[in-house]
Amino acid sequence: MQVDKKALHQVAHLARLNIKPEEESQLLNDMSEILTWVEKLNELDTEGVEPLTHMTEEVNVFRKDKAVISISQQQALKNAPVKDAQFFKVPKVLK
């Protein structure tokens, strides 16, 4: 499958990538090769094959969550660069 410059720039915009003009040719080739490989997967006969939910047979081992105090508030705040009496102070990120 061939990828054109318009599709390349659209994908770059969505991925928030800045593409240099000298990189376009190589990226177009790489994207075309990747999509050709993915199309090749459509040739496989998957009739009767159950979809995978996990790649291995390993099973998650769950444990009970137990609330334990492992560090005091004073110890946690001890090395904080900016703090008040009870909390870490961080820069405002929301308007």
Coordinates of C-alpha atoms in Angstrom, one line a residue, residues 13-95:
H13 CA 0.0 16.0 12.9
L14 CA -2.0 13.5 14.9
A15 CA 1.2 12.1 16.5
R16 CA 2.5 15.7 17.1
L17 CA 5.6 15.0 15.1
N18 CA 7.7 17.6 13.2
I19 CA 8.9 16.0 10.0
K20 CA 11.9 17.6 8.2
P21 CA 11.6 17.7 4.4
E22 CA 14.7 15.5 4.0
E23 CA 13.0 12.8 6.2
E24 CA 9.8 12.6 4.1
S25 CA 11.0 10.2 1.5
Q26 CA 12.3 7.6 4.0
L27 CA 9.2 7.9 6.2
L28 CA 7.0 7.4 3.1
N29 CA 8.9 4.2 2.2
D30 CA 8.8 2.9 5.8
M31 CA 5.1 3.6 6.3
S32 CA 4.4 1.8 2.9
E33 CA 6.4 -1.2 3.9
I34 CA 4.7 -1.4 7.3
L35 CA 1.2 -1.2 5.8
T36 CA 2.1 -3.8 3.1
W37 CA 3.2 -6.2 5.9
V38 CA 0.0 -5.6 7.8
E39 CA -2.0 -6.3 4.6
K40 CA -0.1 -9.6 4.3
L41 CA -1.7 -10.7 7.6
N42 CA -5.1 -10.5 5.9
E43 CA -4.0 -13.5 3.8
L44 CA -4.0 -15.8 6.8
D45 CA -6.8 -18.2 7.3
T46 CA -8.1 -17.5 10.8
E47 CA -11.3 -19.5 10.6
G48 CA -11.9 -21.2 13.9
V49 CA -9.0 -19.5 15.7
E50 CA -10.0 -18.1 19.0
P51 CA -8.7 -14.6 19.7
L52 CA -6.0 -14.2 22.2
T53 CA -6.7 -12.4 25.4
H54 CA -3.1 -12.9 26.7
M55 CA 0.2 -13.8 25.0
T56 CA 1.1 -16.4 27.7
E57 CA -0.6 -18.9 29.9
E58 CA 0.5 -17.1 33.0
V59 CA -2.3 -16.1 35.4
N60 CA -2.3 -13.0 37.5
V61 CA -1.8 -13.6 41.2
F62 CA -4.1 -11.4 43.1
R63 CA -3.5 -10.5 46.7
K64 CA -5.6 -8.6 49.3
D65 CA -4.9 -4.9 49.5
K66 CA -3.9 -3.9 53.0
A67 CA -3.5 -0.3 54.0
V68 CA -0.4 0.0 56.0
I69 CA 1.6 3.1 57.0
S70 CA 5.0 2.7 55.5
I71 CA 6.2 6.3 55.8
S72 CA 5.0 9.1 58.0
Q73 CA 3.8 12.4 56.6
Q74 CA 6.8 14.2 58.0
Q75 CA 9.2 11.7 56.4
A76 CA 7.5 12.1 53.0
L77 CA 7.7 15.9 53.1
K78 CA 11.2 16.0 54.5
N79 CA 12.9 16.1 51.1
A80 CA 10.2 18.0 49.2
P81 CA 11.5 21.0 47.4
V82 CA 8.4 23.1 48.1
K83 CA 5.9 22.2 50.8
D84 CA 3.6 23.7 53.5
A85 CA 2.8 22.1 56.8
Q86 CA 0.9 19.1 55.4
F87 CA 1.2 19.0 51.6
F88 CA 3.6 19.0 48.6
K89 CA 3.3 22.2 46.6
V90 CA 3.4 21.8 42.8
P91 CA 3.0 24.2 40.0
K92 CA -0.5 25.0 38.8
V93 CA -1.3 22.9 35.7
L94 CA -5.0 23.8 35.1
K95 CA -6.4 27.2 34.1

